[in-house]
Amino acid sequence: MRITHLRNATIVLHIGPHNILVDPMLARKDALPPLRLFVRRRLRNPTVELPANAEAALASVTHCLITHCQKGHFDHLDRAAKQWLRARQTPVICTPHDFEHLRKRGLNAQPLPASHAQPQPFLGGRIRTVPCTHGLGLVGAVMEHGVGYLIEMPGEPSLYLSGDTVLTDEVRQFVQRHQPEVCVVPAGGAHFDLGGDIIMGADEVIEFTRIARGRVVANHMEAVSHCPVRRNDLRHAAHQAGLGERLSIPQDGETIAFGRRQAAA
């Protein structure tokens, strides 16, 4: 299994013959509105372009997987991505909650079964969902919380895509119980002008990495304007915690390979 990190939460999973695009934000730099208003400098989004190898990575895509996409979450499915998916009629795997929303926009949406919290068939393997908590308190009440996914494929390391979530007891217990061999978690510490963090920041990613026995991949950094955590800061925190070898922090365009033995190391 390989993971190509494109930008923000957008990755391509290379699993056997399948290349699965996750949460695509494909807009050009500055094409989307700011996510913070009461700041000295209102940055438009995304704040960086896609990497040079994005076109080649996208050309290989066979499926798309969405964690959440409603209530204006353009950093996980933007207009450019909808156009790209619609033009190719790429199968878009989603929860029943998102199915009608995606179908109305002309996408080839393929919902998971209603009992998707239990393992379901998925491209020759299995998939199940894990609830996300996309912020607490007042900000959490207005967010689209979505899901994470646990993907288990024959001969491949088990993979947990946490989706946009803070580190809750539910996430802790899930990881302790299942111990995925590879976990992909958001690390940008995103927040708006009011309210607390809506995804993990550096401290929670470090705690998560201590709980998980496998490899952890941190994303959702340095691409949207409400994510203050920088890669170098997280890398320093991981080094200080003695976790630098188990926490990967890919650059945009970087591909990381995982085998069963490497994932469990």
Short mmCIF file of C-alpha atoms in Angstrom, two decimals:
data_model
loop_
_atom_site.label_atom_id
_atom_site.label_comp_id
_atom_site.label_asym_id
_atom_site.label_seq_id
_atom_site.Cartn_x
_atom_site.Cartn_y
_atom_site.Cartn_z
CA MET A 1 0.00 0.00 0.00
CA ARG A 2 1.14 3.52 -0.83
CA ILE A 3 -0.28 6.90 0.14
CA THR A 4 0.30 9.96 -2.05
CA HIS A 5 -0.36 13.16 -0.13
CA LEU A 6 -1.54 15.87 -2.53
CA ARG A 7 -2.65 18.76 -0.31
CA ASN A 8 -4.60 19.36 2.90
CA ALA A 9 -6.77 16.23 3.42
CA THR A 10 -6.56 15.16 -0.24
CA ILE A 11 -4.68 11.91 -0.68
CA VAL A 12 -4.58 9.02 -3.13
CA LEU A 13 -4.54 5.51 -1.67
CA HIS A 14 -2.76 3.00 -3.91
CA ILE A 15 -4.04 -0.41 -2.84
CA GLY A 16 -3.47 -3.22 -5.30
CA PRO A 17 -5.21 -2.29 -8.59
CA HIS A 18 -7.21 0.46 -6.91
CA ASN A 19 -6.24 4.13 -6.62
CA ILE A 20 -8.67 5.82 -4.27
CA LEU A 21 -8.91 9.60 -4.13
CA VAL A 22 -9.91 10.81 -0.66
CA ASP A 23 -11.60 14.16 0.08
CA PRO A 24 -10.53 16.05 -3.05
CA MET A 25 -9.93 19.80 -2.96
CA LEU A 26 -8.67 20.52 -6.48
CA ALA A 27 -9.12 24.30 -6.80
CA ARG A 28 -6.30 26.59 -7.85
CA LYS A 29 -4.55 28.63 -5.16
CA ASP A 30 -6.71 31.52 -3.82
CA ALA A 31 -9.83 30.36 -5.71
CA LEU A 32 -11.90 29.81 -2.56
CA PRO A 33 -12.98 32.25 0.18
CA PRO A 34 -11.21 32.90 3.50
CA LEU A 35 -12.11 30.76 6.51
CA ARG A 36 -11.17 33.42 9.06
CA LEU A 37 -12.46 36.99 8.83
CA PHE A 38 -11.39 38.79 12.00
CA VAL A 39 -7.69 38.71 11.28
CA ARG A 40 -5.28 41.28 9.94
CA ARG A 41 -4.76 39.37 6.70
CA ARG A 42 -7.67 37.44 5.20
CA LEU A 43 -6.07 34.63 3.26
CA ARG A 44 -8.04 32.99 0.49
CA ASN A 45 -7.95 29.24 0.02
CA PRO A 46 -6.25 27.00 -0.77
CA THR A 47 -3.13 28.85 0.27
CA VAL A 48 -0.87 26.72 -1.95
CA GLU A 49 -1.18 25.15 -5.39
CA LEU A 50 -1.45 21.42 -5.96
CA PRO A 51 1.98 19.77 -6.33
CA ALA A 52 3.53 19.23 -9.74
CA ASN A 53 2.77 15.49 -9.73
CA ALA A 54 -0.96 15.96 -8.94
CA GLU A 55 -2.08 15.52 -12.53
CA ALA A 56 -0.30 12.19 -12.85
CA ALA A 57 -1.65 10.98 -9.51
CA LEU A 58 -5.20 11.99 -10.43
CA ALA A 59 -4.95 10.29 -13.82
CA SER A 60 -4.56 6.95 -12.01
CA VAL A 61 -7.69 7.35 -9.83
CA THR A 62 -10.24 4.52 -9.98
CA HIS A 63 -12.51 5.49 -7.06
CA CYS A 64 -13.19 8.36 -4.69
CA LEU A 65 -13.97 8.20 -0.97
CA ILE A 66 -15.67 11.05 0.91
CA THR A 67 -15.61 11.54 4.69
CA HIS A 68 -17.90 14.60 4.72
CA CYS A 69 -18.96 17.20 2.20
CA GLN A 70 -22.01 19.19 3.33
CA LYS A 71 -22.41 22.54 5.14
CA GLY A 72 -19.75 24.24 3.04
CA HIS A 73 -16.80 21.94 3.74
CA PHE A 74 -15.08 22.81 0.48
CA ASP A 75 -11.69 21.71 1.81
CA HIS A 76 -12.92 18.11 1.43
CA LEU A 77 -14.94 18.42 -1.77
CA ASP A 78 -14.83 21.67 -3.71
CA ARG A 79 -16.42 22.77 -6.98
CA ALA A 80 -13.35 21.86 -9.02
CA ALA A 81 -13.38 18.34 -7.57
CA LYS A 82 -17.08 17.93 -8.29
CA GLN A 83 -16.50 18.94 -11.91
CA TRP A 84 -13.55 16.55 -12.19
CA LEU A 85 -15.48 13.62 -10.69
CA ARG A 86 -18.63 14.37 -12.69
CA ALA A 87 -16.76 14.54 -16.00
CA ARG A 88 -15.17 11.15 -15.40
CA GLN A 89 -18.14 9.57 -13.59
CA THR A 90 -15.68 8.23 -11.05
CA PRO A 91 -17.42 6.00 -8.48
CA VAL A 92 -17.75 8.12 -5.33
CA ILE A 93 -18.12 5.98 -2.21
CA CYS A 94 -19.92 7.78 0.61
CA THR A 95 -22.21 7.35 3.58
CA PRO A 96 -25.98 7.11 3.09
CA HIS A 97 -26.16 10.58 4.66
CA ASP A 98 -24.14 12.12 1.81
CA PHE A 99 -25.56 10.03 -1.03
CA GLU A 100 -28.47 12.24 -2.09
CA HIS A 101 -26.37 15.41 -1.73
CA LEU A 102 -23.76 14.00 -4.12
CA ARG A 103 -26.25 12.42 -6.53
CA LYS A 104 -28.07 15.74 -7.00
CA ARG A 105 -24.77 17.24 -8.14
CA GLY A 106 -24.39 14.66 -10.89
CA LEU A 107 -21.75 12.53 -9.20
CA ASN A 108 -21.64 8.75 -9.51
CA ALA A 109 -22.36 8.33 -5.81
CA GLN A 110 -22.30 4.80 -4.40
CA PRO A 111 -23.51 4.73 -0.79
CA LEU A 112 -22.35 2.25 1.77
CA PRO A 113 -25.11 0.10 3.31
CA ALA A 114 -27.23 1.54 6.09
CA SER A 115 -25.30 -0.60 8.60
CA HIS A 116 -22.00 0.91 7.49
CA ALA A 117 -20.69 1.11 11.08
CA GLN A 118 -20.17 -2.67 10.78
CA PRO A 119 -17.64 -4.15 8.34
CA GLN A 120 -18.94 -4.10 4.76
CA PRO A 121 -17.50 -5.45 1.48
CA PHE A 122 -15.18 -2.93 -0.18
CA LEU A 123 -13.14 -3.53 -3.37
CA GLY A 124 -12.29 -7.07 -2.35
CA GLY A 125 -11.75 -6.20 1.31
CA ARG A 126 -13.77 -4.58 4.10
CA ILE A 127 -14.65 -1.08 5.23
CA ARG A 128 -16.42 0.34 8.26
CA THR A 129 -17.07 3.85 9.50
CA VAL A 130 -15.95 5.52 12.71
CA PRO A 131 -17.79 8.61 14.02
CA CYS A 132 -16.00 11.97 13.89
CA THR A 133 -16.37 14.90 16.26
CA HIS A 134 -15.54 17.94 14.16
CA GLY A 135 -15.33 20.35 17.10
CA LEU A 136 -16.96 20.67 20.50
CA GLY A 137 -19.34 23.14 22.11
CA LEU A 138 -21.04 25.84 20.07
CA VAL A 139 -18.80 25.43 17.01
CA GLY A 140 -19.39 21.69 17.08
CA ALA A 141 -23.14 22.25 16.99
CA VAL A 142 -22.93 23.87 13.53
CA MET A 143 -20.32 21.59 11.95
CA GLU A 144 -20.80 18.63 9.60
CA HIS A 145 -19.18 15.86 11.60
CA GLY A 146 -18.84 13.12 8.98
CA VAL A 147 -17.04 9.81 9.48
CA GLY A 148 -13.66 8.18 9.43
CA TYR A 149 -13.01 4.82 7.77
CA LEU A 150 -11.22 1.62 8.74
CA ILE A 151 -10.16 -0.18 5.56
CA GLU A 152 -8.92 -3.78 5.64
CA MET A 153 -7.67 -5.33 2.39
CA PRO A 154 -6.13 -8.79 1.91
CA GLY A 155 -2.34 -8.71 2.17
CA GLU A 156 -2.28 -4.99 3.02
CA PRO A 157 -1.84 -3.11 6.32
CA SER A 158 -5.10 -2.10 7.95
CA LEU A 159 -5.73 1.61 7.41
CA TYR A 160 -7.66 4.08 9.57
CA LEU A 161 -8.58 7.39 7.95
CA SER A 162 -9.77 9.38 10.94
CA GLY A 163 -11.53 12.11 8.96
CA ASP A 164 -11.91 15.55 10.49
CA THR A 165 -12.10 14.97 14.22
CA VAL A 166 -10.67 16.06 17.51
CA LEU A 167 -9.25 13.33 19.76
CA THR A 168 -12.30 12.00 21.59
CA ASP A 169 -12.68 9.05 23.94
CA GLU A 170 -14.51 7.28 21.10
CA VAL A 171 -11.50 7.67 18.80
CA ARG A 172 -9.09 6.65 21.56
CA GLN A 173 -11.10 3.49 22.33
CA PHE A 174 -11.43 2.59 18.66
CA VAL A 175 -7.69 2.81 18.06
CA GLN A 176 -6.85 0.93 21.26
CA ARG A 177 -9.29 -1.85 20.31
CA HIS A 178 -8.41 -2.23 16.61
CA GLN A 179 -4.81 -0.97 16.50
CA PRO A 180 -4.74 -0.15 12.77
CA GLU A 181 -1.32 -0.62 11.22
CA VAL A 182 -1.49 2.78 9.49
CA CYS A 183 -3.50 5.81 10.63
CA VAL A 184 -4.03 9.09 8.76
CA VAL A 185 -5.06 11.95 11.03
CA PRO A 186 -5.60 15.71 10.65
CA ALA A 187 -2.98 17.78 12.46
CA GLY A 188 -3.58 21.41 11.52
CA GLY A 189 -5.38 22.52 14.70
CA ALA A 190 -8.01 24.25 12.55
CA HIS A 191 -10.24 26.84 14.22
CA PHE A 192 -12.41 29.74 13.21
CA ASP A 193 -12.60 33.22 14.72
CA LEU A 194 -14.73 31.88 17.57
CA GLY A 195 -14.65 28.53 19.34
CA GLY A 196 -12.02 25.87 19.87
CA ASP A 197 -10.17 23.53 17.55
CA ILE A 198 -12.25 21.53 15.10
CA ILE A 199 -9.54 18.95 14.28
CA MET A 200 -6.50 17.63 16.12
CA GLY A 201 -3.55 19.89 16.68
CA ALA A 202 0.02 19.00 17.59
CA ASP A 203 -0.68 17.92 21.18
CA GLU A 204 -3.54 15.61 20.23
CA VAL A 205 -1.60 14.09 17.33
CA ILE A 206 1.26 13.31 19.73
CA GLU A 207 -1.20 11.70 22.17
CA PHE A 208 -2.80 9.75 19.32
CA THR A 209 0.60 8.48 18.17
CA ARG A 210 1.35 7.26 21.69
CA ILE A 211 -1.91 5.27 21.70
CA ALA A 212 -1.45 3.77 18.22
CA ARG A 213 1.15 1.03 17.82
CA GLY A 214 1.51 1.40 14.05
CA ARG A 215 2.54 4.25 11.77
CA VAL A 216 0.71 7.57 11.88
CA VAL A 217 0.53 9.99 8.94
CA ALA A 218 -0.34 13.62 9.70
CA ASN A 219 -2.05 15.81 7.11
CA HIS A 220 -4.37 18.84 6.90
CA MET A 221 -1.51 21.36 7.32
CA GLU A 222 -0.20 24.41 5.45
CA ALA A 223 -2.95 24.49 2.81
CA VAL A 224 -6.02 26.21 4.29
CA SER A 225 -6.05 29.46 6.19
CA HIS A 226 -7.58 28.31 9.48
CA CYS A 227 -4.89 25.66 10.21
CA PRO A 228 -2.04 27.25 12.21
CA VAL A 229 0.06 24.13 12.92
CA ARG A 230 3.18 23.97 10.75
CA ARG A 231 4.96 20.80 9.69
CA ASN A 232 8.21 21.82 11.35
CA ASP A 233 6.46 22.48 14.66
CA LEU A 234 4.80 19.05 14.62
CA ARG A 235 8.06 17.38 13.58
CA HIS A 236 9.85 19.04 16.51
CA ALA A 237 7.10 17.96 18.93
CA ALA A 238 7.31 14.37 17.66
CA HIS A 239 11.10 14.37 18.07
CA GLN A 240 10.81 15.72 21.62
CA ALA A 241 8.29 12.98 22.43
CA GLY A 242 10.50 10.25 20.95
CA LEU A 243 7.92 9.49 18.26
CA GLY A 244 9.70 10.82 15.19
CA GLU A 245 10.12 7.39 13.62
CA ARG A 246 6.42 6.50 13.86
CA LEU A 247 4.89 9.85 12.87
CA SER A 248 5.20 10.70 9.16
CA ILE A 249 4.56 14.28 8.03
CA PRO A 250 4.55 14.20 4.22
CA GLN A 251 5.16 17.14 1.96
CA ASP A 252 2.63 17.91 -0.76
CA GLY A 253 3.21 15.44 -3.59
CA GLU A 254 5.12 12.94 -1.43
CA THR A 255 4.33 9.21 -1.60
CA ILE A 256 4.88 6.90 1.38
CA ALA A 257 4.92 3.10 1.02
CA PHE A 258 3.71 0.74 3.75
CA GLY A 259 4.08 -3.03 4.00
CA ARG A 260 2.71 -5.22 6.74
CA ARG A 261 6.10 -5.56 8.40
CA GLN A 262 6.98 -1.85 8.11
CA ALA A 263 3.55 -0.74 9.34
CA ALA A 264 3.79 -2.83 12.50
CA ALA A 265 7.40 -1.82 13.26
#
